[in-house]
Amino acid sequence: MTRYVIKGGSLLGENVADIEIHDGFITAIGQNLSGDVHVDASGCVVLPGLVDLHTHMREPGREDAETVLSGSRAAAKGGFTAVHAMANTNPVADTAGVVEQVWRLGQQAGLVDVRPVGAVTVALAGTSLAELGAMADSAAGVRVFSDDGKCVWDASLMRRALEYVKAFDGVIAQHAQEPRLTEGAQMNEGVVSGKLGLTGWPAVAEEAIIARDVLLAHHVGSRLHVCHLSTAGSVDIIRWAKARGINVTAEVTPHHLFFTDDVVMSYDPIFKVNPPLRTQADVEAVRAGLADGTIDIVATDHAPWPSEDIDCEWTAAAFGMTGLESALAVVNATMVKTGLMSWASVAQRMSVAPAAIGRVHDQGQPLVVGSPANIVVFNADIEAVVEPTESVSASRNTPYRGLTLPGKVIATFYRGRATVLDGELV
Amino acid sequence: MKHLLSAGDLSREQAITILDTATQLAAATAQGVGKLPPLRGRTVVNLFYEDSTRTRISFEAAAKRLSADVINFSAKGSSVSKGESLKDTALTLEAMGADAVVIRHDASGAPHRLANSGWISGGVVNAGDGTHEHPTQALLDAYTLRNHLKNNQGDLDGVKVAIVGDVLHSRVARSNVLLLRTLGAQVRLVAPPTLLPIGVNTWGAEVSYNLDESITDVDAVMMLRVQRERMNAAFFPTAHEYSFRYGLNANRMKTMQDHAIVMHPGPMNRGMEISADVADSARSVIVEQVANGVSVRMAVLYLLLGGTEGI
């Protein structure tokens, strides 16, 4: 197998060293190492391969939007070495059969670990528990369960799900959205929605569910993960829950770190997403929460759609935006360039912690000799205009199109194999 | 002016130009010379995704009185069906050479999409989009106010208007607040708290929950249509209670100033937000609003399409 040496990169943005990769592992770290292929990482940061707890690979069912293969390619190009594929496919990933299918498709693609997320309830209908144990025991080894796209709204069912997954160290990842408060909701409820005449999605609809769920998790002694937290109030609730020792983790998406709902003034559905883009105060709160560790991880909620689902009037458009290829640059722009976070913290939030929450072995490991060689090399200073047609995802619905973002993934190594070199898929 | 999408896009000067042009066009029409020539050879498409006989025929009459060719395209029901998207319809209209598209759509922002997505090159007039805006309604209301209170000249400085009813779901209210403020009027929004949007305090209008306290000092009371189905979503308990607290009846009308007028964009729910005797009273300018609508829409189309021949 090829012996790679990543030359002169700054490990976690700190010490400059060479990394030798051989047979899937980091085999040496030091100065002046040499190998078969050298990757020039001078001026770059070197991080453990990124782990995404929240993507939509759309397969099976919406292969026109994304497949496990095309999504894996987008992930690798974005510096990821593991992704979780949400369960809201067609058929829904609510049985061992479907999660094994997704897992096998990931193995065949071979570019990242594809970790299927199992549905909490049958058909995401919110009425009866799916066979969570069967999915956990399957070849896919599911540990994260979510009805993402829909909220597990029934408090009793949520309690049972939280309890039940303790048997196999699972976690319920909740899409926190009180359904009655968000009927027909189109965007954040606030000054902008009032002006635009679009039905509002109030912050309280997220916060009320999170408050309920942390109390439930506390009551039954289970672990809870909160998907795509988006409001200042949610950050406060998570901070309160953690202070009380409740076993809760939370994620924020790159787009909620970056955009406010002012962009909806354009009525361009490229900005239509669930939960919706919020206000400046919310953006500042989620950034602060991510910086201080209240929010544990960044997860993309990569939600690809073909143009016919986006190139229409706002209310007819689908919710969602792509995120895998832009995630690291957006975190760089919003958290690192702003001085809020170090690269070591980025590694924690985008690799170590998500791997731990998802119980993904061999991922999120430290950059030391003996670790599996899951590595991303990122040049944080290359400025590039986002051009949707350059995306390797099957879809083009990036909200950053036309914007200049700082940073580019130069190389990605997945279990010792280069999936990206010179910024391009291998 | 390339498009008319929001009343908020108009400067005071532009708004006054539209109103003055409407006045001239109304006078020319009243002379009985028949059709005016300025838009001869131009094509105006009325693209209506919602039933709206009044607004459609108002635009149709306006375009025809200016000698434009009018195509009525009714696409009701297809707005959210992927089969016939707004984009495809727009591309079709573009291919047919529409100079202006007048669009009524149940989705807020659909006219913005039509104007700004590169689908068509012609002008776009928002004839009412979802719960967003209805700028020509605001223009005709301003025209009517100016006619009664300002001798049909200049702006609306010093005029006080109460807008009463379902502000939350009203495109008429949104456009009126924007335009009336631009023209210097003071606006007071009167509604139960459930029918006021979050953020209404940033609109630059006074807000009141009490109708009785809100109509004694104004120059005009504009009643908004309240759909009975809002009841089912618990915006208010019953139609009876709504009418009792927020309906304009003869007793309330007596407390208004002598010169104050009563307006309604139609269609009215007689007995709900407005009683029949108020609607038919001498203060009511509701029928005039309809007539003024044609003049104002003529002015908008004339200015939008850059009519160069004399009026």
XYZ file of C-alpha atoms in Angstrom:
737
model
C 0.000 0.000 0.000
C 1.108 3.532 -0.798
C 3.053 5.254 1.945
C 1.801 8.844 2.156
C 3.484 11.676 3.981
C 1.561 14.847 4.734
C 4.338 17.442 4.752
C 4.542 20.509 6.916
C 0.958 20.850 8.065
C -0.014 22.440 11.320
C -1.561 19.701 13.489
C -4.791 21.071 14.985
C -3.426 24.458 14.000
C -0.628 24.085 16.519
C 2.645 22.204 15.976
C 4.009 21.824 12.473
C 4.958 18.219 11.684
C 4.907 15.576 8.960
C 2.494 12.646 9.214
C 3.264 9.281 7.686
C 0.336 7.097 6.692
C 0.643 3.433 5.896
C -1.715 0.473 5.837
C -4.599 2.536 7.124
C -2.885 3.970 10.150
C -0.743 6.881 11.212
C 2.668 5.249 11.380
C 4.928 8.174 12.190
C 4.779 11.821 13.165
C 7.912 13.947 13.003
C 10.116 16.124 10.887
C 11.536 15.380 7.434
C 9.593 12.145 6.936
C 9.504 10.715 3.433
C 7.222 8.298 1.637
C 5.915 7.270 -1.784
C 3.593 10.225 -2.162
C 4.046 13.589 -0.484
C 1.117 15.900 0.208
C 2.230 19.484 0.589
C 0.389 20.791 3.625
C 2.481 23.865 4.273
C 0.266 26.659 5.470
C -2.528 24.177 6.099
C -4.192 22.868 9.237
C -4.395 19.120 9.723
C -7.439 17.778 11.544
C -8.865 14.354 12.232
C -11.372 13.386 9.520
C -14.685 15.127 10.053
C -17.702 13.216 11.310
C -21.201 14.384 10.422
C -24.009 13.255 12.679
C -26.703 14.568 10.358
C -27.002 14.217 6.592
C -29.685 13.200 4.128
C -28.347 10.787 1.544
C -31.846 10.438 0.031
C -31.247 6.803 -0.980
C -33.444 4.803 -1.166
C -36.248 6.793 -2.726
C -34.948 10.125 -3.961
C -31.943 9.102 -6.002
C -32.591 12.125 -8.215
C -31.534 14.311 -5.272
C -28.611 12.287 -3.919
C -27.332 8.749 -3.642
C -25.140 7.224 -0.995
C -22.337 7.349 -3.563
C -22.817 10.979 -4.613
C -23.323 12.007 -0.997
C -20.170 10.138 -0.015
C -18.275 12.008 -2.700
C -19.564 15.337 -1.389
C -18.622 14.274 2.131
C -15.080 13.309 1.171
C -14.622 16.551 -0.730
C -15.734 18.423 2.365
C -13.158 16.631 4.526
C -15.492 14.094 6.122
C -14.582 10.495 6.827
C -17.876 9.473 8.410
C -21.455 10.587 7.914
C -24.757 9.597 9.422
C -27.581 9.105 6.940
C -30.973 10.163 8.261
C -33.897 7.772 8.217
C -36.464 9.799 6.258
C -35.925 7.899 3.038
C -38.507 5.983 1.035
C -38.922 3.376 2.324
C -38.165 4.826 5.734
C -35.110 3.366 7.479
C -37.227 1.818 10.216
C -36.195 -1.821 9.805
C -32.958 -3.774 9.920
C -33.348 -4.426 6.189
C -33.310 -0.792 5.148
C -30.480 0.278 7.451
C -28.383 -2.645 6.239
C -29.077 -1.632 2.663
C -27.863 1.916 3.321
C -24.875 0.615 5.236
C -23.913 -1.701 2.347
C -24.276 1.112 -0.174
C -21.865 3.083 1.981
C -19.410 0.207 2.047
C -19.615 -0.095 -1.730
C -19.008 3.625 -2.196
C -16.045 3.245 0.141
C -15.306 6.940 0.567
C -16.530 7.521 4.112
C -18.124 5.488 6.873
C -21.842 5.735 6.185
C -23.668 5.216 9.439
C -27.409 4.762 8.986
C -29.683 6.474 11.472
C -32.704 4.391 12.396
C -36.196 5.819 12.618
C -37.594 6.096 16.144
C -41.146 5.350 15.060
C -42.583 3.196 12.313
C -42.753 5.185 9.061
C -41.841 8.318 11.062
C -45.529 8.400 11.921
C -44.942 9.081 15.590
C -47.317 6.431 16.821
C -45.379 3.247 17.525
C -41.718 2.417 18.117
C -39.755 0.977 15.224
C -37.684 -2.147 15.893
C -34.841 -0.194 17.414
C -33.100 -3.267 18.820
C -33.144 -5.081 15.494
C -31.524 -2.088 13.834
C -28.948 -1.892 16.609
C -28.134 -5.592 16.240
C -28.005 -5.474 12.437
C -24.812 -5.331 10.410
C -25.312 -1.568 10.322
C -24.945 -1.430 14.103
C -27.254 1.546 14.465
C -26.713 3.677 17.559
C -28.400 6.946 16.557
C -32.176 6.973 16.185
C -34.152 9.893 14.843
C -37.424 10.779 13.151
C -35.602 13.824 11.761
C -37.856 15.894 9.562
C -40.527 15.168 12.105
C -40.567 15.579 15.847
C -41.234 12.677 18.191
C -44.042 14.740 19.542
C -45.838 12.287 21.814
C -44.230 12.719 25.227
C -44.955 9.168 26.305
C -43.479 7.681 23.152
C -40.409 9.893 23.498
C -39.949 8.734 27.064
C -40.153 5.090 26.031
C -37.720 5.597 23.167
C -35.215 7.310 25.454
C -35.476 4.458 27.925
C -35.447 1.628 25.431
C -32.237 2.530 23.617
C -30.276 2.372 26.873
C -30.144 -1.393 26.356
C -27.736 -0.978 23.447
C -26.156 2.383 24.252
C -28.241 4.193 21.651
C -29.230 7.833 21.548
C -32.401 9.556 20.423
C -31.658 12.518 18.174
C -34.676 14.754 18.368
C -35.926 17.088 15.671
C -37.422 19.579 18.097
C -40.522 21.063 16.526
C -43.854 21.368 18.277
C -46.192 20.487 15.414
C -49.260 22.509 16.378
C -47.202 25.684 16.741
C -45.671 25.217 13.304
C -48.592 24.293 11.073
C -47.888 25.653 7.614
C -44.739 27.337 8.914
C -42.458 28.797 6.260
C -39.774 30.791 8.062
C -38.722 32.141 11.435
C -41.575 33.982 13.105
C -40.465 37.534 13.700
C -40.217 40.944 12.158
C -39.278 39.583 8.738
C -42.081 36.998 8.527
C -44.570 39.677 9.537
C -43.444 41.895 6.692
C -43.253 39.117 4.127
C -46.580 37.567 4.993
C -45.057 34.126 5.415
C -46.378 31.857 8.158
C -44.020 31.918 11.114
C -42.081 29.087 12.794
C -41.684 30.477 16.307
C -38.605 29.850 18.421
C -40.834 28.598 21.221
C -41.874 25.617 19.092
C -38.272 24.381 19.258
C -37.561 25.445 22.817
C -40.700 23.893 24.295
C -39.774 20.463 22.931
C -36.139 20.739 24.026
C -37.215 21.753 27.526
C -39.581 18.799 27.710
C -37.023 16.371 26.358
C -34.163 17.325 28.683
C -36.546 16.820 31.590
C -37.612 13.452 30.196
C -33.991 12.412 29.673
C -33.241 13.425 33.229
C -36.228 11.528 34.568
C -35.326 8.257 32.884
C -31.549 8.692 33.005
C -31.074 8.435 29.276
C -28.983 10.280 26.779
C -30.580 12.757 24.410
C -29.191 14.496 21.360
C -30.814 17.647 20.010
C -30.620 18.095 16.259
C -29.989 21.443 14.546
C -30.548 23.716 17.507
C -31.285 27.176 16.154
C -32.407 29.646 18.808
C -30.863 31.601 21.666
C -33.474 30.169 24.002
C -32.502 26.628 23.039
C -28.889 27.376 23.921
C -30.014 28.596 27.334
C -32.040 25.439 27.945
C -29.157 23.154 26.973
C -26.791 25.161 29.159
C -29.207 24.814 32.074
C -29.643 21.090 31.464
C -25.905 20.441 31.324
C -25.399 22.403 34.522
C -27.835 20.010 36.158
C -25.896 17.024 34.879
C -28.470 15.939 32.326
C -26.934 13.755 29.623
C -27.765 15.886 26.623
C -25.754 16.844 23.562
C -26.668 19.342 20.882
C -25.726 20.241 17.355
C -25.815 23.381 15.254
C -25.652 23.553 11.479
C -23.221 25.697 9.512
C -26.109 27.648 7.989
C -27.496 28.581 11.393
C -24.024 29.871 12.276
C -23.893 31.923 9.108
C -27.244 33.316 7.927
C -30.042 35.338 9.471
C -33.639 35.397 8.298
C -33.003 38.704 6.552
C -31.955 36.705 3.487
C -35.551 35.531 3.114
C -36.449 39.064 1.989
C -35.406 37.817 -1.455
C -38.103 35.112 -1.339
C -35.433 32.847 -2.824
C -36.234 29.286 -1.663
C -32.534 28.452 -1.599
C -32.818 29.836 1.953
C -35.818 27.726 2.936
C -34.784 25.290 5.628
C -36.188 23.575 8.691
C -35.622 24.763 11.371
C -35.600 28.142 9.691
C -32.824 30.702 9.614
C -33.191 32.859 12.713
C -32.262 36.359 13.861
C -28.891 37.991 14.470
C -29.316 37.491 18.222
C -29.845 33.772 17.640
C -26.815 33.531 15.374
C -24.678 35.186 18.032
C -26.077 32.866 20.707
C -25.433 29.648 18.783
C -21.921 30.813 17.952
C -21.282 31.545 21.618
C -22.842 28.228 22.609
C -20.655 26.338 20.170
C -17.570 28.169 21.363
C -18.185 27.456 25.056
C -19.163 23.827 24.472
C -22.848 24.146 25.342
C -23.378 23.028 21.773
C -21.266 19.924 21.315
C -21.013 19.568 17.582
C -21.496 21.029 14.138
C -23.623 18.837 11.880
C -24.485 19.811 8.343
C -28.097 18.681 7.914
C -26.982 18.287 4.286
C -30.340 18.207 2.499
C -29.932 17.981 -1.257
C -32.809 18.714 -3.647
C -32.926 18.942 -7.419
C -33.679 22.333 -8.921
C -37.364 21.648 -9.542
C -37.867 21.481 -5.784
C -36.141 24.837 -5.267
C -36.663 26.864 -8.447
C -40.256 27.794 -7.667
C -42.293 30.001 -5.376
C -41.268 29.967 -1.700
C -44.243 28.108 -0.267
C -44.057 25.376 -2.901
C -40.321 24.769 -2.384
C -38.765 21.980 -0.344
C -37.007 22.658 2.956
C -33.272 22.069 2.944
C -29.856 23.020 1.645
C -26.639 21.198 0.894
C -23.799 21.562 3.366
C -21.141 18.868 3.241
C -18.731 20.566 0.867
C -18.958 24.001 2.480
C -19.126 23.070 6.175
C -15.496 23.523 7.138
C -15.140 26.825 5.282
C -18.306 28.136 6.944
C -17.059 27.116 10.387
C -13.774 28.770 9.533
C -15.574 31.960 8.541
C -17.964 32.079 11.483
C -15.915 30.591 14.344
C -12.194 30.596 13.602
C -11.675 33.786 11.613
C -13.846 35.536 14.185
C -11.543 34.386 16.978
C -14.288 32.442 18.743
C -12.701 29.010 18.388
C -9.323 27.351 17.905
C -8.677 24.601 15.379
C -8.342 22.168 18.268
C -11.898 23.065 19.217
C -13.019 22.645 15.620
C -11.546 19.134 15.696
C -13.459 18.497 18.894
C -16.788 19.785 17.538
C -16.584 18.317 14.052
C -14.777 15.031 14.634
C -14.159 13.873 18.192
C -17.531 14.718 19.740
C -19.786 13.599 16.879
C -17.913 10.297 16.698
C -18.419 9.855 20.418
C -22.143 10.689 20.288
C -22.673 8.296 17.375
C -20.422 5.638 18.944
C -18.412 5.553 15.725
C -15.278 3.591 16.445
C -12.078 4.428 14.589
C -13.279 7.976 13.975
C -12.575 11.167 15.850
C -9.284 9.741 17.072
C -6.286 11.900 18.033
C -3.572 12.587 15.488
C -1.046 10.198 17.048
C 0.881 7.182 15.868
C -1.405 4.169 15.837
C -4.627 6.051 15.137
C -6.638 5.091 12.070
C -5.592 7.465 9.316
C -8.751 9.541 9.010
C -7.361 12.965 8.281
C -8.289 16.213 6.554
C -5.822 18.815 5.309
C -7.408 22.251 5.091
C -5.986 25.445 3.714
C -7.854 28.046 5.763
C -6.700 31.046 3.773
C -7.669 30.261 0.197
C -10.674 32.412 -0.623
C -13.014 30.932 -3.163
C -16.357 31.911 -4.645
C -18.858 29.098 -4.198
C -19.941 27.862 -7.598
C -22.804 25.325 -7.419
C -21.807 23.596 -10.628
C -18.495 22.632 -9.034
C -20.318 20.579 -6.425
C -19.917 16.804 -6.558
C -23.247 16.310 -4.815
C -26.066 15.255 -7.113
C -27.818 18.495 -6.144
C -26.893 22.164 -6.438
C -28.938 23.820 -3.716
C -26.152 25.537 -1.836
C -27.186 28.766 -0.098
C -23.598 30.013 -0.342
C -23.618 30.220 -4.113
C -21.880 33.361 -5.257
C -20.444 34.056 -1.824
C -16.747 34.035 -1.060
C -15.861 31.567 1.686
C -12.457 31.158 3.275
C -10.737 27.821 3.018
C -10.460 24.724 0.899
C -10.041 21.045 1.666
C -6.726 20.068 0.094
C -6.685 16.401 0.998
C -8.821 13.847 2.789
C -7.609 10.459 3.970
C -10.151 7.778 4.819
C -8.692 4.795 6.646
C -5.318 5.493 5.088
C -6.560 5.919 1.551
C -6.569 9.308 -0.144
C -10.107 10.243 -1.175
C -9.194 13.842 -1.985
C -5.825 15.127 -3.230
C -4.988 18.599 -4.552
C -8.529 19.599 -3.668
C -10.110 17.094 -6.033
C -11.653 13.680 -5.542
C -9.139 10.948 -6.220
C -40.243 51.754 -12.438
C -39.739 48.318 -13.927
C -42.021 46.320 -11.598
C -44.570 47.041 -8.903
C -44.001 44.329 -6.302
C -44.338 46.109 -2.972
C -45.912 49.370 -1.934
C -42.747 49.865 0.074
C -40.699 50.171 -3.114
C -42.389 53.455 -3.998
C -40.899 56.784 -2.987
C -43.251 59.624 -2.071
C -42.568 61.245 -5.437
C -43.277 58.042 -7.363
C -46.482 57.428 -5.434
C -47.694 60.963 -6.074
C -46.825 60.625 -9.755
C -48.981 57.497 -9.940
C -51.868 59.226 -8.191
C -51.569 62.332 -10.381
C -51.395 60.188 -13.501
C -54.467 58.285 -12.333
C -56.270 61.595 -11.888
C -55.428 62.653 -15.434
C -56.418 59.286 -16.843
C -59.705 59.381 -14.954
C -60.425 62.815 -16.352
C -59.564 61.738 -19.884
C -61.757 58.670 -19.550
C -64.599 60.760 -18.177
C -64.537 62.935 -21.291
C -65.915 59.935 -23.081
C -63.330 59.738 -25.818
C -63.365 55.945 -25.586
C -60.096 54.088 -25.499
C -56.863 55.957 -24.988
C -54.008 54.998 -27.305
C -50.775 54.804 -25.282
C -50.402 51.017 -24.917
C -51.478 50.059 -28.412
C -49.559 47.000 -29.544
C -48.454 46.111 -26.023
C -49.495 42.847 -24.393
C -50.588 42.613 -20.778
C -51.113 39.173 -19.267
C -53.383 38.734 -16.289
C -51.944 35.666 -14.563
C -54.371 34.721 -11.828
C -53.728 31.745 -9.581
C -56.538 32.732 -7.247
C -60.148 33.509 -7.892
C -60.470 37.245 -7.919
C -63.092 38.510 -10.278
C -62.910 42.102 -9.040
C -59.196 42.615 -9.266
C -58.907 40.782 -12.560
C -61.626 42.737 -14.318
C -60.264 45.947 -12.865
C -56.850 45.262 -14.403
C -58.483 44.067 -17.605
C -60.543 47.236 -17.906
C -57.484 49.358 -17.142
C -55.352 47.704 -19.802
C -58.105 47.794 -22.413
C -58.834 51.473 -21.823
C -55.189 52.082 -22.678
C -55.559 49.991 -25.865
C -53.295 47.169 -24.708
C -53.924 43.601 -25.807
C -55.020 41.573 -22.796
C -54.550 37.874 -22.239
C -56.265 36.330 -19.255
C -54.430 33.300 -17.936
C -56.270 31.545 -15.161
C -54.103 28.974 -13.467
C -56.118 28.390 -10.364
C -55.138 25.341 -8.404
C -51.847 24.679 -10.122
C -49.701 26.850 -7.875
C -48.373 24.113 -5.703
C -48.505 21.326 -8.211
C -45.112 20.462 -9.579
C -46.707 19.603 -12.919
C -47.266 23.192 -14.010
C -44.757 25.260 -12.150
C -44.746 29.022 -11.984
C -41.436 28.862 -13.818
C -42.848 26.967 -16.787
C -45.826 29.269 -16.982
C -43.490 32.266 -16.878
C -41.330 30.844 -19.655
C -44.459 30.330 -21.743
C -45.582 33.911 -21.227
C -42.097 35.133 -22.081
C -42.148 33.154 -25.294
C -45.488 34.725 -26.174
C -44.007 38.185 -25.738
C -45.776 39.540 -22.668
C -44.794 43.157 -22.016
C -46.249 43.082 -18.526
C -47.552 40.329 -16.291
C -50.147 41.118 -13.670
C -49.967 38.300 -11.161
C -52.298 37.238 -8.365
C -50.964 34.256 -6.439
C -51.760 32.501 -3.183
C -48.059 32.197 -2.334
C -46.490 35.225 -0.677
C -43.528 36.352 -2.762
C -44.575 34.709 -6.034
C -44.409 38.073 -7.883
C -40.863 38.600 -6.525
C -39.878 35.214 -7.885
C -41.456 36.004 -11.220
C -39.661 39.346 -11.444
C -36.255 38.345 -10.098
C -35.575 34.795 -11.274
C -34.662 35.647 -14.844
C -37.688 33.753 -16.135
C -39.228 36.726 -17.907
C -38.042 40.090 -19.140
C -41.303 42.059 -18.935
C -42.616 44.101 -16.069
C -44.419 42.442 -13.187
C -47.330 43.923 -11.268
C -48.261 42.344 -7.970
C -52.048 42.022 -7.928
C -52.018 40.386 -4.496
C -49.672 37.676 -3.221
C -50.681 35.408 -0.381
C -50.687 37.295 2.892
C -47.929 39.618 1.727
C -48.987 42.650 -0.310
C -51.502 44.158 -2.662
C -49.879 47.422 -3.760
C -52.486 48.569 -6.302
C -55.153 48.239 -3.613
C -53.096 50.557 -1.417
C -52.727 52.979 -4.322
C -56.445 53.050 -4.964
C -57.083 53.536 -1.262
C -54.592 56.393 -1.179
C -56.254 57.852 -4.257
C -59.648 57.643 -2.584
C -58.335 59.208 0.625
C -56.651 62.008 -1.280
C -59.775 62.640 -3.287
C -61.903 63.063 -0.166
C -59.463 64.652 2.234
C -56.817 66.458 0.200
C -58.721 67.825 -2.757
C -57.040 65.187 -4.906
C -53.621 66.795 -4.670
C -50.205 66.116 -3.225
C -49.564 63.736 -0.377
C -51.527 62.608 2.680
C -49.676 64.606 5.312
C -51.676 64.845 8.507
C -54.327 62.318 7.481
C -55.218 59.755 10.168
C -56.420 56.316 9.111
C -57.552 53.377 11.242
C -57.160 49.957 9.618
C -59.349 47.451 11.420
C -59.411 43.666 11.337
C -57.323 40.702 10.313
C -53.989 42.470 9.889
C -52.106 39.181 10.289
C -53.471 37.674 7.095
C -54.076 40.903 5.177
C -52.029 41.893 2.169
C -54.181 45.017 1.957
C -53.093 46.121 5.414
C -49.392 45.527 4.716
C -49.415 47.529 1.508
C -51.513 50.299 3.025
C -49.258 50.738 6.041
C -46.239 51.069 3.759
C -47.817 53.423 1.245
C -49.838 55.604 3.607
C -46.771 56.175 5.751
C -44.719 57.029 2.675
C -47.367 59.616 1.806
C -47.231 61.108 5.297
C -50.412 59.680 6.799
C -50.662 58.340 10.345
C -51.875 54.769 10.539
C -53.476 53.003 13.464
C -53.951 49.236 13.290
C -56.898 47.917 15.274
C -57.344 44.202 15.839
C -57.551 41.508 18.472
C -53.972 40.594 19.509
C -54.287 37.226 17.771
C -54.715 38.905 14.404
C -51.631 41.129 14.635
C -48.315 39.716 13.400
C -45.248 39.402 15.599
C -43.115 42.434 14.898
C -46.018 44.765 14.073
C -44.481 47.244 16.503
C -41.745 47.847 13.904
C -44.191 48.890 11.183
C -44.346 52.533 12.182
C -48.056 52.335 12.881
C -49.914 52.774 16.142
C -51.515 49.565 17.430
C -54.759 49.295 19.377
C -56.907 46.416 20.574
C -59.913 48.657 21.129
C -62.104 49.785 18.246
C -64.234 52.238 20.219
C -61.196 54.208 21.328
C -59.670 54.124 17.853
C -62.211 55.699 15.519
C -63.194 59.010 17.088
C -60.168 60.995 15.950
C -59.464 59.551 12.503
C -60.266 60.789 9.020
C -60.960 57.350 7.639
C -61.747 53.880 8.920
C -60.671 51.060 6.671
C -62.355 47.755 7.533
C -60.621 44.542 6.501
C -62.392 41.382 5.461
C -62.330 38.713 8.150
C -62.678 35.182 6.951
C -65.044 33.163 9.042
C -62.729 30.150 8.858
C -60.225 32.003 11.064
C -62.622 31.136 13.851
C -61.726 27.489 13.552
C -58.078 28.283 14.231
C -59.042 30.041 17.463
C -58.025 33.515 16.367
C -61.267 34.625 18.013
C -64.023 32.712 19.770
C -67.049 33.325 17.532
C -68.140 35.484 14.627
C -70.626 37.069 16.982
C -67.960 38.093 19.456
C -65.730 39.393 16.687
C -68.536 41.486 15.286
C -69.418 42.759 18.748
C -65.879 43.858 19.548
C -64.429 44.773 16.136
C -67.330 45.256 13.727
C -68.251 48.718 12.486
C -71.945 49.346 13.082
C -74.142 52.433 13.022
C -73.661 53.218 16.703
C -69.908 53.160 16.388
C -70.022 55.121 13.162
C -71.802 57.944 15.004
C -68.693 58.507 17.111
C -66.557 59.263 14.059
C -65.746 62.801 12.996
C -68.293 64.320 10.613
C -65.980 64.318 7.626
C -64.540 60.851 8.238
C -65.101 58.184 5.600
C -65.563 54.408 5.735
C -63.582 52.155 3.401
C -63.475 48.445 2.652
C -61.414 46.640 0.005
C -64.171 44.104 -0.622
C -65.615 41.625 -0.728
C -67.498 42.508 2.438
C -68.925 40.187 5.027
C -71.978 42.249 5.804
C -72.938 41.689 9.401
C -69.458 40.530 10.343
C -66.829 43.274 10.151
C -69.250 45.859 8.772
C -72.991 46.238 9.156
C -75.134 46.722 6.081
C -76.311 50.189 7.101
C -72.714 51.350 7.465
C -71.694 49.830 4.152
C -74.551 51.613 2.415
C -74.258 54.887 4.344
C -73.256 58.270 3.001
C -69.836 57.923 4.637
C -69.124 54.750 2.735
C -66.811 55.195 -0.242
C -66.626 51.506 -1.015
C -68.091 51.722 -4.519
C -65.845 54.677 -5.304
C -62.845 52.578 -4.329
C -63.755 50.117 -7.050
C -64.021 52.859 -9.681
C -60.753 54.409 -8.549
C -59.105 51.023 -8.838
C -59.394 51.140 -12.618
C -57.830 54.608 -12.839
C -54.957 53.704 -10.541
C -54.245 50.486 -12.425
C -54.291 52.379 -15.695
C -51.678 54.708 -14.230
C -49.514 51.826 -13.042
C -49.607 50.051 -16.396
C -49.039 53.311 -18.231
C -45.982 54.222 -16.172
C -44.651 50.675 -16.056
C -44.838 50.165 -19.794
C -43.413 53.590 -20.462
C -46.343 54.806 -22.511
C -45.002 57.753 -24.460
C -48.026 59.024 -26.291
C -49.939 61.786 -24.577
C -52.727 60.935 -22.242
